Coordinates of C-alpha atoms and ligand atoms in Angstrom, one line a residue:
M14 CA -131.8 -22.0 55.3
E15 CA -130.4 -18.6 56.2
I16 CA -129.9 -16.4 53.1
D17 CA -127.5 -13.5 53.3
V18 CA -128.7 -11.2 50.5
D19 CA -125.8 -8.8 50.9
K20 CA -123.4 -11.7 50.5
V21 CA -125.2 -12.9 47.4
I22 CA -125.0 -9.4 45.8
K23 CA -121.3 -9.0 46.8
K24 CA -120.3 -12.4 45.3
G25 CA -122.8 -12.4 42.4
I26 CA -121.8 -9.0 41.2
G27 CA -118.1 -9.7 41.1
R28 CA -116.3 -11.2 38.1
I29 CA -113.5 -13.6 37.8
P30 CA -110.3 -11.6 37.2
L31 CA -110.0 -11.0 33.5
V32 CA -106.9 -12.5 31.8
R33 CA -106.2 -10.1 29.1
D34 CA -105.0 -11.0 25.6
K35 CA -101.9 -8.8 25.0
S36 CA -102.7 -8.4 21.3
V37 CA -106.2 -6.9 22.0
F38 CA -106.7 -3.5 23.6
S39 CA -110.1 -2.1 24.7
A40 CA -111.4 1.1 23.3
S41 CA -112.8 1.9 26.7
D42 CA -109.3 2.0 28.1
A43 CA -108.2 4.9 25.8
G44 CA -107.9 7.4 28.6
Q45 CA -106.8 5.0 31.4
C46 CA -103.4 5.4 33.2
L47 CA -100.8 3.5 31.2
R48 CA -99.3 2.0 34.4
Y49 CA -102.7 0.8 35.5
L50 CA -103.2 -0.9 32.1
Y51 CA -99.8 -2.5 32.2
Y52 CA -100.6 -4.0 35.6
S53 CA -104.0 -5.1 34.4
Y54 CA -102.4 -7.2 31.6
K55 CA -99.6 -8.5 33.7
F56 CA -101.4 -9.1 37.0
P57 CA -105.2 -9.2 36.4
K58 CA -107.2 -8.4 39.5
E59 CA -110.9 -8.0 40.2
E60 CA -112.1 -4.4 40.7
K61 CA -113.1 -3.3 44.2
E62 CA -116.7 -4.3 45.2
E63 CA -117.8 -0.7 45.3
K64 CA -116.7 0.0 41.8
L65 CA -118.3 -3.3 40.5
K66 CA -121.6 -2.2 42.1
I67 CA -121.3 1.3 40.4
Y68 CA -120.6 -0.4 37.0
A69 CA -123.5 -2.8 37.4
L70 CA -126.0 0.1 38.3
G71 CA -124.6 2.1 35.3
N72 CA -125.2 -0.8 33.0
K73 CA -128.8 -1.0 34.1
V74 CA -129.3 2.7 33.4
H75 CA -127.8 2.1 29.9
D76 CA -130.2 -0.7 29.3
L77 CA -133.1 1.6 30.1
V78 CA -131.9 4.1 27.6
K79 CA -131.4 1.5 24.9
E80 CA -134.8 0.1 25.6
A81 CA -136.2 3.7 25.2
F82 CA -134.5 4.1 21.9
A83 CA -135.9 0.8 20.6
N84 CA -139.4 1.6 21.8
Y85 CA -139.2 5.2 20.4
N86 CA -138.2 3.9 17.0
K87 CA -140.9 1.3 16.9
I88 CA -143.5 4.1 17.5
Y89 CA -142.0 7.0 15.5
G90 CA -139.6 5.2 13.0
D91 CA -137.2 8.2 13.0
F92 CA -134.1 6.0 12.4
K93 CA -133.6 3.6 9.5
E94 CA -131.7 1.1 11.7
L95 CA -130.6 0.9 15.3
Y96 CA -127.9 -1.3 16.7
F97 CA -127.1 -2.0 20.3
E98 CA -123.7 -3.1 21.7
Y99 CA -122.3 -2.9 18.2
P100 CA -119.0 -4.7 18.1
L101 CA -116.1 -2.7 16.5
E102 CA -112.5 -3.6 15.7
I103 CA -109.6 -1.6 14.5
S104 CA -106.6 -3.7 13.3
L105 CA -103.2 -2.1 13.7
N106 CA -99.7 -3.5 13.3
S107 CA -99.4 -6.2 15.9
Y108 CA -102.6 -5.7 17.9
K109 CA -106.3 -4.8 17.6
I110 CA -108.4 -2.3 19.4
K111 CA -111.9 -3.7 20.1
G112 CA -115.0 -2.2 21.7
R113 CA -118.8 -2.2 21.7
A114 CA -120.6 0.9 20.9
D115 CA -123.7 1.4 23.1
I116 CA -126.0 2.5 20.3
V117 CA -125.3 3.0 16.6
I118 CA -128.0 4.8 14.5
K119 CA -128.3 4.6 10.8
T120 CA -130.3 7.5 9.5
F121 CA -132.4 7.5 6.3
S122 CA -129.6 9.3 4.6
N123 CA -127.3 6.4 5.6
E124 CA -125.3 8.4 8.0
L125 CA -123.9 6.5 11.0
I126 CA -124.1 8.1 14.4
I127 CA -122.5 6.6 17.6
I128 CA -124.3 7.2 20.9
E129 CA -122.0 6.7 23.8
L130 CA -123.8 6.4 27.2
K131 CA -122.2 7.4 30.5
S132 CA -124.0 7.3 33.8
S133 CA -123.2 9.8 36.6
S134 CA -124.4 10.5 40.1
D135 CA -124.6 14.2 39.4
I136 CA -124.6 15.8 35.9
S137 CA -125.1 19.4 37.1
K138 CA -121.4 20.1 37.0
I139 CA -120.7 18.6 33.6
S140 CA -120.1 21.3 31.1
E141 CA -118.1 19.4 28.5
P142 CA -117.4 15.7 27.8
E143 CA -114.4 14.1 29.5
E144 CA -111.4 13.7 27.3
S145 CA -111.3 9.9 27.8
H146 CA -115.0 9.7 26.7
I147 CA -114.2 11.7 23.5
W148 CA -111.3 9.3 22.8
Q149 CA -113.4 6.3 23.3
T150 CA -116.1 7.7 21.0
M151 CA -113.5 8.7 18.4
L152 CA -112.3 5.0 18.3
Y153 CA -115.8 3.8 17.8
M154 CA -116.3 6.4 15.0
K155 CA -113.1 5.1 13.3
G156 CA -114.2 1.5 13.8
I157 CA -117.4 2.0 11.8
N158 CA -116.4 4.9 9.6
A159 CA -118.8 7.3 11.2
N160 CA -118.2 11.1 11.4
K161 CA -120.5 11.9 14.2
G162 CA -120.9 10.8 17.8
I163 CA -123.0 11.9 20.7
I164 CA -121.7 11.5 24.3
V165 CA -124.7 11.3 26.7
Y166 CA -124.4 11.7 30.4
I167 CA -127.3 10.3 32.4
E168 CA -128.0 11.1 36.0
K169 CA -128.7 7.7 37.7
S170 CA -131.3 8.9 40.2
N171 CA -133.6 10.7 37.8
L172 CA -132.5 10.0 34.2
K173 CA -131.7 13.7 33.5
I174 CA -129.6 14.0 30.4
K175 CA -126.7 16.1 29.1
Q176 CA -125.5 15.4 25.6
F177 CA -122.5 16.6 23.6
S178 CA -121.8 16.1 19.9
V179 CA -118.3 15.2 18.7
S180 CA -117.0 15.0 15.2
F181 CA -114.3 12.6 14.0
N182 CA -110.9 14.2 14.1
E183 CA -108.0 12.3 12.5
T184 CA -105.3 14.1 14.6
I185 CA -106.9 13.2 17.8
Y186 CA -107.4 9.6 16.6
E187 CA -103.7 9.3 15.7
N188 CA -102.7 10.6 19.2
I189 CA -104.9 8.0 20.8
V190 CA -103.3 5.3 18.7
K191 CA -99.9 6.6 19.9
R192 CA -100.9 5.8 23.4
Y193 CA -101.8 2.2 22.5
E194 CA -98.5 2.0 20.7
K195 CA -96.7 3.0 23.9
L196 CA -98.7 0.5 25.9
N197 CA -97.8 -2.2 23.4
S198 CA -94.1 -1.4 23.6
Y199 CA -94.2 -1.4 27.5
L200 CA -95.9 -4.8 27.5
M201 CA -93.6 -6.3 24.8
E202 CA -90.4 -5.0 26.6
E203 CA -91.9 -5.9 30.1
K204 CA -91.1 -2.3 31.1
L205 CA -93.3 -0.6 33.7
P206 CA -94.7 2.7 32.3
P207 CA -94.6 5.9 34.3
A208 CA -97.2 6.5 37.1
E209 CA -99.1 8.8 34.8
F210 CA -102.1 9.7 37.0
Y211 CA -100.0 10.1 40.2
F212 CA -98.1 12.9 38.6
D213 CA -101.1 14.5 37.0
N214 CA -102.9 17.0 39.3
E215 CA -106.2 16.6 37.5
K216 CA -106.2 12.8 37.6
S217 CA -104.3 11.9 40.8
W218 CA -107.6 11.6 42.7
M219 CA -108.1 8.4 40.7
C220 CA -105.1 6.8 42.4
K221 CA -107.2 6.7 45.7
T222 CA -109.4 3.9 44.3
C223 CA -106.8 2.2 42.0
I224 CA -106.6 -1.5 42.7
Y225 CA -102.8 -1.4 41.9
R226 CA -102.2 1.6 44.2
E227 CA -100.0 -0.5 46.6
E228 CA -97.7 -1.9 43.9
C229 CA -97.5 1.4 42.2
F230 CA -96.7 3.5 45.3
S231 CA -93.9 1.1 46.3
E232 CA -92.4 1.4 42.8
I233 CA -92.7 5.2 43.1
A234 CA -90.8 5.1 46.4
I235 CA -88.1 2.9 44.8
E236 CA -87.9 5.2 41.8
Q237 CA -87.6 8.3 44.0
V238 CA -84.8 6.7 46.1
K239 CA -82.9 6.0 42.8
L240 CA -83.3 9.6 41.8
N241 CA -81.8 10.9 45.0
Ligands
SF4_312 S1 -102.0 4.3 41.5 FE1 -102.4 6.0 40.0 S2 -100.5 6.2 38.9 FE2 -100.5 4.2 39.9 S3 -101.3 2.7 38.5 FE3 -103.0 3.4 39.7 S4 -103.9 5.1 38.6 FE4 -101.8 4.8 37.7

């Protein structure tokens, strides 16, 4: 029997396209392009193979860090309790925001701290956390009533670390919820949101690998014809 390992990895790493429940939003989508999210609910598609491989490797790095936290606490006992992949839920009017915090620490003074892990191929240029990562962490903080979070960037090839503390901020939280409100309205009214990232100079690079690029760009062409 011939075994094509590359094919096994390609097929084994992929997932069946996710059919999304319109009453549940993911906290990890907080900073995502609204048009992308709309498409992902209406026309679920599997991510590109390259992205799936990057996600899978990132998850393995996160597992290593979680294991290190568990081992460290067994030896030194610095934390009262440790939780991994802690499920969180925020119930709003007609939908919920759900997520899983990578690590939640309960200290001996009963303070809860969220640790959000992000893997990167190069952390040398990271001088501050990405806005979307702050938003995601903020939602987790709200979900378990924590005031403190730490966003940790891990370089995949050598496990170098950069970490940033974030405190809960009600105004930022309310602005994030407004984005989900907008997404909810677009989905309910079956109205395509604007191509947010395409018109944002700092984020338009993400359109290059967007799985909905083709559909989105033809819509943009139609929208521009209508404007002229
Ligand atoms: S191509 Fe860009 S603007 Fe269009 S849906 Fe994807 S990320 Fe959003």
